[in-house]
Coordinates of C-alpha atoms and ligand atoms in Angstrom, one line a residue:
M1 CA -209.8 165.8 -40.1
L2 CA -210.5 166.5 -43.7
V3 CA -214.4 167.7 -44.1
S4 CA -216.3 169.0 -47.0
G5 CA -216.6 172.6 -47.5
K6 CA -220.3 172.1 -47.0
E7 CA -219.9 171.2 -43.2
L8 CA -218.0 174.4 -42.3
F9 CA -220.1 176.7 -44.3
Q10 CA -223.5 175.1 -42.6
A11 CA -221.9 175.4 -39.0
A12 CA -220.6 179.1 -39.9
K13 CA -224.1 180.0 -41.2
Q14 CA -226.0 178.4 -37.9
G15 CA -223.4 180.0 -35.6
G16 CA -223.2 183.3 -37.2
Y17 CA -219.4 183.4 -37.4
A18 CA -217.2 183.4 -40.5
V19 CA -214.5 180.7 -40.9
G20 CA -211.0 181.9 -41.9
A21 CA -210.0 180.7 -45.4
F22 CA -205.9 181.0 -45.8
N23 CA -204.0 180.8 -49.2
V24 CA -201.4 177.9 -48.9
N25 CA -198.2 177.4 -51.3
N26 CA -195.8 175.5 -49.2
M27 CA -195.7 173.4 -46.0
E28 CA -194.7 176.1 -43.7
I29 CA -197.8 178.2 -44.5
V30 CA -199.9 175.0 -44.2
Q31 CA -198.2 174.1 -40.6
A32 CA -198.6 177.7 -39.6
I33 CA -202.1 177.7 -40.5
L34 CA -202.9 174.3 -38.8
E35 CA -200.9 175.2 -35.6
A36 CA -203.1 178.4 -34.9
A37 CA -206.2 176.5 -36.1
E38 CA -205.5 173.8 -33.2
E39 CA -204.7 176.3 -30.6
E40 CA -207.6 178.5 -31.4
K41 CA -209.9 175.4 -31.6
S42 CA -211.0 176.8 -34.9
P43 CA -212.6 175.2 -38.1
V44 CA -210.4 176.4 -41.1
F45 CA -210.1 176.3 -44.9
L46 CA -207.0 175.8 -46.6
Q47 CA -207.2 176.9 -50.1
A48 CA -204.7 176.9 -53.2
S49 CA -204.9 179.1 -56.2
Q50 CA -204.5 177.9 -59.8
G51 CA -201.0 179.7 -59.2
A52 CA -200.3 177.9 -56.1
I53 CA -200.9 174.4 -57.9
K54 CA -199.0 175.6 -60.9
Y55 CA -196.1 176.6 -58.3
A56 CA -196.0 173.6 -55.8
G57 CA -197.8 170.9 -58.0
I58 CA -201.5 169.6 -57.1
E59 CA -199.8 166.4 -55.8
Y60 CA -197.8 168.7 -53.0
I61 CA -200.7 170.7 -52.0
V62 CA -203.0 167.7 -51.6
A63 CA -200.2 165.8 -49.5
L64 CA -199.4 168.6 -47.2
A65 CA -203.1 169.4 -46.7
R66 CA -204.2 166.0 -45.9
T67 CA -201.3 165.2 -43.5
A68 CA -202.1 168.4 -41.8
A69 CA -205.9 167.6 -41.7
E70 CA -205.4 164.1 -40.6
K71 CA -202.9 165.3 -37.7
A72 CA -205.4 167.6 -36.7
K73 CA -208.5 167.6 -34.1
V74 CA -210.3 170.6 -36.0
P75 CA -211.8 170.3 -39.1
V76 CA -210.2 171.3 -42.2
A77 CA -211.2 171.7 -45.7
L78 CA -209.4 171.8 -48.9
N79 CA -210.7 174.6 -51.4
L80 CA -209.6 175.5 -54.8
D81 CA -209.6 179.0 -54.9
H82 CA -210.8 181.4 -57.9
G83 CA -210.8 177.9 -60.1
T84 CA -211.6 179.4 -63.9
S85 CA -211.9 176.2 -65.9
F86 CA -214.0 173.2 -65.4
T87 CA -211.0 170.8 -66.4
Q88 CA -209.3 172.7 -63.1
V89 CA -212.0 172.0 -61.0
V90 CA -212.4 168.3 -62.2
Q91 CA -208.6 167.8 -61.7
C92 CA -208.9 169.1 -57.8
I93 CA -212.0 166.6 -57.2
R94 CA -210.0 163.8 -58.5
H95 CA -207.1 164.6 -56.4
G96 CA -209.2 165.0 -53.1
F97 CA -210.1 168.6 -52.8
T98 CA -213.2 168.9 -50.5
A99 CA -214.4 172.5 -51.7
V100 CA -213.9 174.1 -54.8
M101 CA -214.6 178.1 -56.2
I102 CA -215.6 178.3 -59.7
D103 CA -214.9 181.9 -60.5
G104 CA -217.0 182.6 -63.6
S105 CA -217.3 186.3 -62.8
K106 CA -215.3 187.4 -65.9
Y107 CA -218.5 186.1 -68.1
P108 CA -221.8 187.5 -68.7
F109 CA -224.3 186.8 -66.3
E110 CA -225.8 183.5 -68.2
E111 CA -222.3 182.0 -69.1
N112 CA -221.5 182.5 -65.2
I113 CA -224.8 180.5 -64.5
A114 CA -224.0 177.9 -67.1
I115 CA -220.6 177.1 -66.1
T116 CA -221.4 177.1 -62.0
Q117 CA -224.4 174.5 -63.1
K118 CA -221.9 172.5 -64.7
V119 CA -219.2 172.4 -61.7
I120 CA -222.3 171.6 -59.6
E121 CA -223.3 168.7 -61.3
I122 CA -219.8 167.2 -61.0
A123 CA -218.9 168.3 -57.4
H124 CA -222.1 167.7 -55.3
P125 CA -222.2 163.8 -56.1
C126 CA -218.6 163.7 -54.9
G127 CA -219.6 165.6 -51.6
V128 CA -217.6 168.7 -52.7
S129 CA -218.9 172.2 -52.0
V130 CA -219.2 174.9 -54.6
E131 CA -218.4 178.4 -54.3
A132 CA -219.3 181.0 -57.3
E133 CA -218.5 184.6 -57.5
L134 CA -221.0 187.2 -58.8
G135 CA -219.7 190.8 -59.4
K136 CA -216.1 191.5 -60.0
I137 CA -213.8 191.9 -57.1
G138 CA -210.8 194.2 -58.1
G139 CA -207.4 193.7 -57.7
T140 CA -204.7 190.8 -58.5
E141 CA -205.0 187.4 -57.0
D142 CA -201.7 185.6 -58.9
D143 CA -202.8 185.3 -62.5
I144 CA -206.2 187.1 -62.1
T145 CA -206.3 190.9 -62.6
V146 CA -209.4 192.9 -62.6
S147 CA -208.6 196.6 -63.1
D148 CA -210.7 199.4 -61.0
A149 CA -212.6 200.1 -64.1
E150 CA -213.5 196.5 -64.6
A151 CA -214.6 196.0 -60.7
A152 CA -218.1 195.6 -60.5
F153 CA -220.6 195.3 -57.0
T154 CA -223.0 192.7 -56.9
D155 CA -226.5 193.1 -57.6
P156 CA -228.7 191.8 -55.1
Q157 CA -231.5 190.8 -57.4
E158 CA -229.2 189.0 -59.9
A159 CA -227.4 187.6 -56.4
A160 CA -231.2 186.1 -55.9
E161 CA -231.8 184.6 -59.3
F162 CA -228.1 183.3 -59.8
V163 CA -228.6 181.3 -56.1
E164 CA -231.8 179.8 -57.0
R165 CA -230.8 178.7 -60.6
T166 CA -227.6 177.3 -59.8
K167 CA -228.2 176.1 -56.0
V168 CA -224.4 177.1 -55.1
D169 CA -223.4 176.6 -51.8
A170 CA -221.8 179.7 -51.4
L171 CA -221.5 182.9 -53.2
A172 CA -218.5 185.6 -53.1
I173 CA -219.7 188.9 -53.2
A174 CA -218.0 192.2 -54.6
I175 CA -219.2 194.7 -51.9
G176 CA -216.0 197.3 -52.0
T177 CA -213.0 194.7 -51.0
A178 CA -210.2 194.1 -53.6
H179 CA -207.1 191.7 -53.9
G180 CA -203.7 192.4 -53.0
V181 CA -202.4 195.7 -51.2
Y182 CA -205.0 198.6 -50.7
K183 CA -204.1 202.0 -51.6
G184 CA -206.4 203.7 -49.0
E185 CA -208.8 202.3 -46.9
P186 CA -211.3 200.1 -48.1
K187 CA -215.0 201.2 -48.0
L188 CA -217.5 198.4 -47.8
D189 CA -221.1 198.9 -49.1
F190 CA -222.9 197.2 -45.9
A191 CA -226.2 198.6 -47.2
R192 CA -225.6 196.4 -50.5
L193 CA -224.1 193.5 -48.3
E194 CA -227.7 193.6 -46.3
K195 CA -229.7 193.7 -49.6
I196 CA -228.1 190.7 -50.5
R197 CA -228.2 189.0 -47.2
N198 CA -232.0 189.6 -47.4
A199 CA -232.2 188.2 -51.2
V200 CA -230.4 184.9 -50.5
D201 CA -230.3 182.5 -47.8
I202 CA -226.8 181.2 -48.3
P203 CA -223.4 181.7 -46.8
L204 CA -221.6 184.6 -48.4
V205 CA -217.7 185.1 -48.8
L206 CA -215.7 187.9 -48.5
H207 CA -212.7 187.9 -50.6
G208 CA -209.7 190.6 -50.3
A209 CA -209.8 190.8 -46.6
S210 CA -206.1 191.3 -46.0
G211 CA -205.8 195.3 -44.9
V212 CA -209.5 195.5 -44.4
P213 CA -210.1 197.2 -41.1
E214 CA -211.1 195.2 -37.7
D215 CA -214.7 197.2 -37.4
A216 CA -215.5 196.9 -41.1
I217 CA -215.1 192.7 -40.5
R218 CA -217.0 192.7 -37.2
K219 CA -219.9 194.5 -38.8
A220 CA -219.9 192.3 -41.9
V221 CA -219.9 188.8 -40.2
P222 CA -223.5 189.5 -38.7
L223 CA -224.4 190.6 -42.0
G224 CA -224.1 187.0 -43.4
I225 CA -220.4 186.7 -44.3
C226 CA -219.5 183.1 -43.3
K227 CA -216.0 182.8 -45.0
I228 CA -213.2 185.3 -45.3
N229 CA -210.5 184.8 -47.5
I230 CA -206.6 185.8 -46.3
D231 CA -203.7 185.6 -48.6
T232 CA -201.6 189.1 -48.7
E233 CA -201.2 189.5 -45.0
L234 CA -200.1 186.0 -45.0
R235 CA -197.3 186.6 -47.5
Q236 CA -196.4 189.9 -45.8
A237 CA -196.1 188.0 -42.5
F238 CA -193.8 185.3 -44.3
T239 CA -191.5 188.0 -45.9
K240 CA -191.3 190.1 -42.7
G241 CA -190.1 186.6 -40.7
V242 CA -187.5 186.3 -43.5
Q243 CA -186.5 189.8 -43.8
Q244 CA -186.1 189.9 -40.0
V245 CA -183.5 187.2 -39.6
V246 CA -181.7 188.2 -42.9
L247 CA -181.3 192.0 -41.6
N248 CA -180.2 190.8 -38.1
N249 CA -177.9 188.0 -39.2
P250 CA -177.1 188.4 -43.1
K251 CA -174.4 185.4 -42.6
E252 CA -177.4 182.9 -42.0
Y253 CA -177.7 180.4 -44.6
D254 CA -179.8 177.7 -43.0
P255 CA -183.3 177.6 -44.5
R256 CA -184.8 176.4 -41.3
K257 CA -183.5 179.5 -39.5
L258 CA -185.2 181.8 -42.2
L259 CA -188.5 179.8 -42.8
G260 CA -189.0 178.9 -38.7
P261 CA -189.4 182.6 -37.9
A262 CA -191.4 183.3 -41.0
R263 CA -194.1 180.3 -40.1
E264 CA -194.4 182.1 -36.6
E265 CA -195.1 185.2 -38.0
M266 CA -197.8 183.8 -40.5
K267 CA -199.3 181.4 -37.1
Q268 CA -199.6 184.8 -35.1
V269 CA -201.6 186.7 -38.1
V270 CA -204.1 183.6 -38.7
K271 CA -204.7 183.4 -34.9
A272 CA -205.6 186.9 -34.6
K273 CA -207.9 186.6 -37.6
M274 CA -209.8 183.6 -36.3
R275 CA -210.5 185.7 -33.2
L276 CA -211.7 188.6 -35.1
F277 CA -213.9 186.2 -37.5
G278 CA -215.5 184.5 -35.0
C279 CA -214.5 181.2 -35.6
A280 CA -212.0 180.5 -32.9
G281 CA -213.4 178.2 -30.3
R282 CA -216.1 176.9 -32.9
A283 CA -214.0 173.6 -33.3
Ligands
G3H301 O1 -209.0 184.8 -52.6 C1 -208.2 185.0 -52.2 C2 -208.5 186.1 -51.3 O2 -209.5 186.8 -51.5 C3 -207.2 186.9 -50.7 O3 -207.2 188.2 -50.9 O4 -204.7 188.6 -50.9 O5 -206.5 190.4 -50.5 O6 -206.2 188.4 -48.6 P1 -206.2 189.1 -50.2
ZN302 ZN1 -210.4 186.0 -53.9

Protein backbone atom coordinates (compact mmCIF):
# COMPACT_ATOMS: atom_id res chain seq x y z
CA MET A 1 0.00 0.00 0.00
CA LEU A 2 1.09 3.56 -0.74
CA VAL A 3 1.35 5.61 2.46
CA SER A 4 2.54 9.06 3.50
CA GLY A 5 6.21 9.40 4.34
CA LYS A 6 4.98 10.71 7.70
CA GLU A 7 3.79 7.24 8.64
CA LEU A 8 7.15 5.63 7.89
CA PHE A 9 9.10 8.36 9.68
CA GLN A 10 6.98 8.16 12.83
CA ALA A 11 7.11 4.37 13.05
CA ALA A 12 10.89 4.36 12.52
CA LYS A 13 11.46 6.96 15.22
CA GLN A 14 9.27 5.13 17.69
CA GLY A 15 10.79 1.76 16.84
CA GLY A 16 14.41 2.95 16.87
CA TYR A 17 15.28 1.78 13.34
CA ALA A 18 15.94 3.35 9.96
CA VAL A 19 13.85 2.83 6.83
CA GLY A 20 15.79 2.22 3.63
CA ALA A 21 15.18 4.74 0.85
CA PHE A 22 16.21 3.48 -2.57
CA ASN A 23 16.45 5.46 -5.79
CA VAL A 24 14.42 4.28 -8.78
CA ASN A 25 14.67 4.97 -12.51
CA ASN A 26 12.97 2.04 -14.22
CA MET A 27 10.72 -0.98 -13.77
CA GLU A 28 13.40 -3.50 -12.81
CA ILE A 29 14.71 -1.28 -10.00
CA VAL A 30 11.21 -0.81 -8.58
CA GLN A 31 10.54 -4.55 -8.78
CA ALA A 32 13.87 -5.44 -7.13
CA ILE A 33 13.16 -3.12 -4.19
CA LEU A 34 9.58 -4.30 -3.70
CA GLU A 35 10.48 -7.99 -3.93
CA ALA A 36 13.14 -7.37 -1.27
CA ALA A 37 10.74 -5.39 0.93
CA GLU A 38 8.07 -8.11 0.73
CA GLU A 39 10.52 -10.90 1.52
CA GLU A 40 12.04 -8.91 4.41
CA LYS A 41 8.63 -7.65 5.59
CA SER A 42 10.00 -4.13 5.56
CA PRO A 43 8.53 -0.67 5.06
CA VAL A 44 10.31 1.16 2.25
CA PHE A 45 10.79 4.54 0.59
CA LEU A 46 10.98 4.48 -3.21
CA GLN A 47 12.52 7.73 -4.29
CA ALA A 48 13.03 9.55 -7.55
CA SER A 49 15.52 12.33 -8.08
CA GLN A 50 14.89 15.15 -10.53
CA GLY A 51 17.27 13.33 -12.87
CA ALA A 52 15.17 10.16 -12.63
CA ILE A 53 11.99 12.12 -13.36
CA LYS A 54 13.67 13.68 -16.40
CA TYR A 55 14.90 10.28 -17.60
CA ALA A 56 11.76 8.18 -17.14
CA GLY A 57 8.99 10.81 -17.10
CA ILE A 58 6.98 11.56 -13.96
CA GLU A 59 3.94 9.57 -15.15
CA TYR A 60 6.03 6.42 -15.56
CA ILE A 61 7.71 6.85 -12.16
CA VAL A 62 4.37 7.31 -10.38
CA ALA A 63 2.65 4.48 -12.28
CA LEU A 64 5.49 2.06 -11.51
CA ALA A 65 5.61 3.01 -7.83
CA ARG A 66 1.81 2.90 -7.48
CA THR A 67 1.51 -0.48 -9.16
CA ALA A 68 4.26 -1.89 -6.96
CA ALA A 69 2.79 -0.37 -3.79
CA GLU A 70 -0.76 -1.54 -4.55
CA LYS A 71 0.44 -5.11 -5.08
CA ALA A 72 2.51 -5.04 -1.88
CA LYS A 73 1.49 -5.88 1.66
CA VAL A 74 4.22 -3.68 3.11
CA PRO A 75 3.86 0.12 3.40
CA VAL A 76 5.56 2.08 0.62
CA ALA A 77 6.12 5.84 0.36
CA LEU A 78 7.09 7.60 -2.87
CA ASN A 79 9.56 10.40 -2.22
CA LEU A 80 10.99 13.21 -4.37
CA ASP A 81 14.73 13.04 -3.67
CA HIS A 82 16.69 16.34 -3.61
CA GLY A 83 13.94 18.50 -5.08
CA THR A 84 15.44 21.92 -5.65
CA SER A 85 12.46 24.00 -6.75
CA PHE A 86 8.97 24.75 -5.49
CA THR A 87 7.60 24.00 -8.97
CA GLN A 88 9.12 20.52 -8.95
CA VAL A 89 7.61 19.82 -5.52
CA VAL A 90 4.13 20.94 -6.64
CA GLN A 91 4.37 18.78 -9.76
CA CYS A 92 5.28 15.72 -7.67
CA ILE A 93 2.48 16.27 -5.15
CA ARG A 94 -0.04 16.69 -7.99
CA HIS A 95 1.11 13.42 -9.54
CA GLY A 96 0.76 11.46 -6.30
CA PHE A 97 4.11 11.49 -4.48
CA THR A 98 3.53 10.91 -0.75
CA ALA A 99 6.79 12.46 0.46
CA VAL A 100 9.06 15.22 -0.81
CA MET A 101 12.53 16.46 -0.05
CA ILE A 102 13.25 20.12 -0.60
CA ASP A 103 16.99 20.55 -0.79
CA GLY A 104 17.67 24.19 -0.03
CA SER A 105 21.19 23.45 1.19
CA LYS A 106 22.79 25.55 -1.53
CA TYR A 107 21.05 28.64 -0.15
CA PRO A 108 22.01 30.75 2.88
CA PHE A 109 20.30 29.69 6.16
CA GLU A 110 17.37 32.16 5.96
CA GLU A 111 16.59 31.29 2.33
CA ASN A 112 16.75 27.58 3.11
CA ILE A 113 14.21 28.16 5.90
CA ALA A 114 11.99 30.25 3.60
CA ILE A 115 11.80 27.69 0.77
CA THR A 116 11.26 24.84 3.26
CA GLN A 117 8.39 26.75 4.92
CA LYS A 118 6.84 27.42 1.52
CA VAL A 119 6.96 23.71 0.61
CA ILE A 120 5.50 22.67 3.98
CA GLU A 121 2.62 25.07 3.54
CA ILE A 122 1.50 23.19 0.45
CA ALA A 123 2.66 19.65 1.31
CA HIS A 124 1.22 19.21 4.80
CA PRO A 125 -2.44 19.91 3.87
CA CYS A 126 -2.00 17.22 1.19
CA GLY A 127 -0.73 14.70 3.76
CA VAL A 128 2.72 14.72 2.17
CA SER A 129 5.80 14.61 4.42
CA VAL A 130 8.68 17.03 3.95
CA GLU A 131 12.40 16.36 4.37
CA ALA A 132 14.86 19.27 4.24
CA GLU A 133 18.66 19.44 4.20
CA LEU A 134 20.89 21.52 6.43
CA GLY A 135 24.64 21.62 5.92
CA LYS A 136 25.98 20.55 2.54
CA ILE A 137 26.47 16.87 1.67
CA GLY A 138 29.44 16.44 -0.68
CA GLY A 139 29.71 14.43 -3.88
CA THR A 140 27.45 14.04 -6.93
CA GLU A 141 23.82 12.93 -7.07
CA ASP A 142 22.59 13.19 -10.65
CA ASP A 143 22.64 16.88 -11.57
CA ILE A 144 23.69 18.13 -8.11
CA THR A 145 27.41 18.34 -7.37
CA VAL A 146 28.95 19.65 -4.15
CA SER A 147 32.76 19.81 -4.19
CA ASP A 148 34.89 18.88 -1.15
CA ALA A 149 35.57 22.58 -0.60
CA GLU A 150 31.85 23.45 -0.62
CA ALA A 151 30.75 20.54 1.60
CA ALA A 152 29.84 21.68 5.12
CA PHE A 153 28.83 19.75 8.24
CA THR A 154 25.48 20.47 9.90
CA ASP A 155 25.63 22.81 12.89
CA PRO A 156 23.55 21.45 15.83
CA GLN A 157 22.38 24.89 16.98
CA GLU A 158 21.33 25.86 13.46
CA ALA A 159 19.51 22.53 13.20
CA ALA A 160 17.50 23.33 16.34
CA GLU A 161 16.48 26.74 14.98
CA PHE A 162 15.73 25.31 11.52
CA VAL A 163 13.43 22.61 12.87
CA GLU A 164 11.71 24.96 15.32
CA ARG A 165 10.94 27.54 12.63
CA THR A 166 10.00 25.21 9.76
CA LYS A 167 8.30 22.30 11.60
CA VAL A 168 9.87 20.02 8.97
CA ASP A 169 9.14 16.27 9.30
CA ALA A 170 12.70 15.02 8.79
CA LEU A 171 16.14 16.53 8.41
CA ALA A 172 18.97 15.36 6.15
CA ILE A 173 22.26 16.11 7.83
CA ALA A 174 25.89 16.36 6.76
CA ILE A 175 28.14 14.40 9.12
CA GLY A 176 30.79 13.05 6.76
CA THR A 177 28.93 11.02 4.13
CA ALA A 178 28.99 11.96 0.44
CA HIS A 179 27.07 11.02 -2.70
CA GLY A 180 28.66 8.62 -5.17
CA VAL A 181 31.69 6.33 -4.84
CA TYR A 182 34.03 7.06 -1.90
CA LYS A 183 37.73 7.56 -2.56
CA GLY A 184 38.73 6.37 0.93
CA GLU A 185 36.73 5.07 3.87
CA PRO A 186 34.17 7.66 5.03
CA LYS A 187 34.60 8.89 8.60
CA LEU A 188 31.33 9.85 10.26
CA ASP A 189 31.24 12.54 12.95
CA PHE A 190 29.22 10.68 15.59
CA ALA A 191 29.77 13.33 18.26
CA ARG A 192 28.10 15.86 15.97
CA LEU A 193 25.28 13.43 15.21
CA GLU A 194 24.67 13.03 18.94
CA LYS A 195 24.60 16.80 19.43
CA ILE A 196 22.13 17.20 16.56
CA ARG A 197 19.97 14.40 17.98
CA ASN A 198 19.94 16.13 21.37
CA ALA A 199 19.11 19.48 19.75
CA VAL A 200 16.15 18.30 17.62
CA ASP A 201 13.38 15.80 18.19
CA ILE A 202 12.60 14.73 14.62
CA PRO A 203 13.79 11.83 12.41
CA LEU A 204 17.24 12.41 10.89
CA VAL A 205 18.20 11.25 7.39
CA LEU A 206 21.55 9.85 6.25
CA HIS A 207 22.36 10.50 2.59
CA GLY A 208 25.26 9.08 0.60
CA ALA A 209 25.08 5.80 2.50
CA SER A 210 26.44 3.58 -0.30
CA GLY A 211 29.90 2.42 0.73
CA VAL A 212 29.50 3.43 4.38
CA PRO A 213 30.89 0.58 6.56
CA GLU A 214 28.28 -1.56 8.30
CA ASP A 215 29.64 -0.71 11.76
CA ALA A 216 29.16 2.99 11.11
CA ILE A 217 25.54 2.38 10.08
CA ARG A 218 24.94 0.28 13.21
CA LYS A 219 26.30 3.13 15.33
CA ALA A 220 24.35 5.87 13.52
CA VAL A 221 20.87 4.33 13.73
CA PRO A 222 20.52 4.43 17.56
CA LEU A 223 21.70 8.07 17.39
CA GLY A 224 18.52 9.12 15.60
CA ILE A 225 18.95 8.19 11.93
CA CYS A 226 15.49 7.08 10.74
CA LYS A 227 15.93 7.03 6.94
CA ILE A 228 18.98 5.92 4.97
CA ASN A 229 19.42 6.71 1.27
CA ILE A 230 21.02 4.26 -1.15
CA ASP A 231 21.53 4.90 -4.85
CA THR A 232 25.11 4.18 -5.95
CA GLU A 233 25.20 0.60 -4.65
CA LEU A 234 22.01 -0.18 -6.61
CA ARG A 235 23.55 1.24 -9.78
CA GLN A 236 26.65 -0.87 -9.21
CA ALA A 237 24.58 -4.02 -8.61
CA PHE A 238 22.52 -3.38 -11.75
CA THR A 239 25.63 -2.95 -13.87
CA LYS A 240 27.31 -6.00 -12.33
CA GLY A 241 24.28 -8.12 -13.27
CA VAL A 242 24.32 -6.92 -16.87
CA GLN A 243 28.10 -7.20 -17.21
CA GLN A 244 28.16 -10.80 -15.99
CA VAL A 245 25.70 -11.85 -18.69
CA VAL A 246 27.52 -9.95 -21.41
CA LEU A 247 30.88 -11.40 -20.38
CA ASN A 248 29.63 -14.96 -20.14
CA ASN A 249 27.51 -14.81 -23.27
CA PRO A 250 28.50 -11.94 -25.58
CA LYS A 251 25.95 -13.12 -28.16
CA GLU A 252 22.98 -12.63 -25.81
CA TYR A 253 20.55 -10.06 -27.26
CA ASP A 254 17.36 -10.56 -25.24
CA PRO A 255 16.98 -7.55 -22.87
CA ARG A 256 15.18 -9.76 -20.37
CA LYS A 257 18.23 -11.99 -20.08
CA LEU A 258 20.31 -8.91 -19.22
CA LEU A 259 17.87 -7.11 -16.96
CA GLY A 260 16.60 -10.16 -15.05
CA PRO A 261 20.01 -10.89 -13.46
CA ALA A 262 20.49 -7.14 -12.85
CA ARG A 263 17.20 -7.11 -10.95
CA GLU A 264 18.29 -10.10 -8.87
CA GLU A 265 21.64 -8.45 -7.98
CA MET A 266 19.85 -5.29 -6.82
CA LYS A 267 17.34 -7.27 -4.79
CA GLN A 268 20.11 -8.96 -2.80
CA VAL A 269 21.68 -5.55 -2.03
CA VAL A 270 18.35 -4.14 -0.86
CA LYS A 271 17.62 -7.15 1.35
CA ALA A 272 21.01 -6.87 3.05
CA LYS A 273 20.51 -3.14 3.65
CA MET A 274 17.06 -3.71 5.16
CA ARG A 275 18.51 -6.16 7.66
CA LEU A 276 21.39 -3.78 8.45
CA PHE A 277 19.13 -0.73 8.90
CA GLY A 278 16.78 -2.63 11.22
CA CYS A 279 13.67 -2.07 9.09
CA ALA A 280 13.40 -5.77 8.14
CA GLY A 281 10.51 -7.39 10.01
CA ARG A 282 8.89 -4.03 10.87
CA ALA A 283 6.01 -4.15 8.37
O1 LIG B 1 19.77 11.00 -2.17
C1 LIG B 1 20.29 9.93 -2.46
C2 LIG B 1 21.33 9.32 -1.66
O2 LIG B 1 21.86 10.19 -0.77
C3 LIG B 1 22.18 8.29 -2.32
O3 LIG B 1 23.54 8.36 -2.06
O4 LIG B 1 24.39 7.35 -4.17
O5 LIG B 1 25.84 7.60 -2.20
O6 LIG B 1 23.99 5.94 -2.17
P1 LIG B 1 24.50 7.24 -2.68
ZN1 LIG C 1 21.15 12.37 -1.20
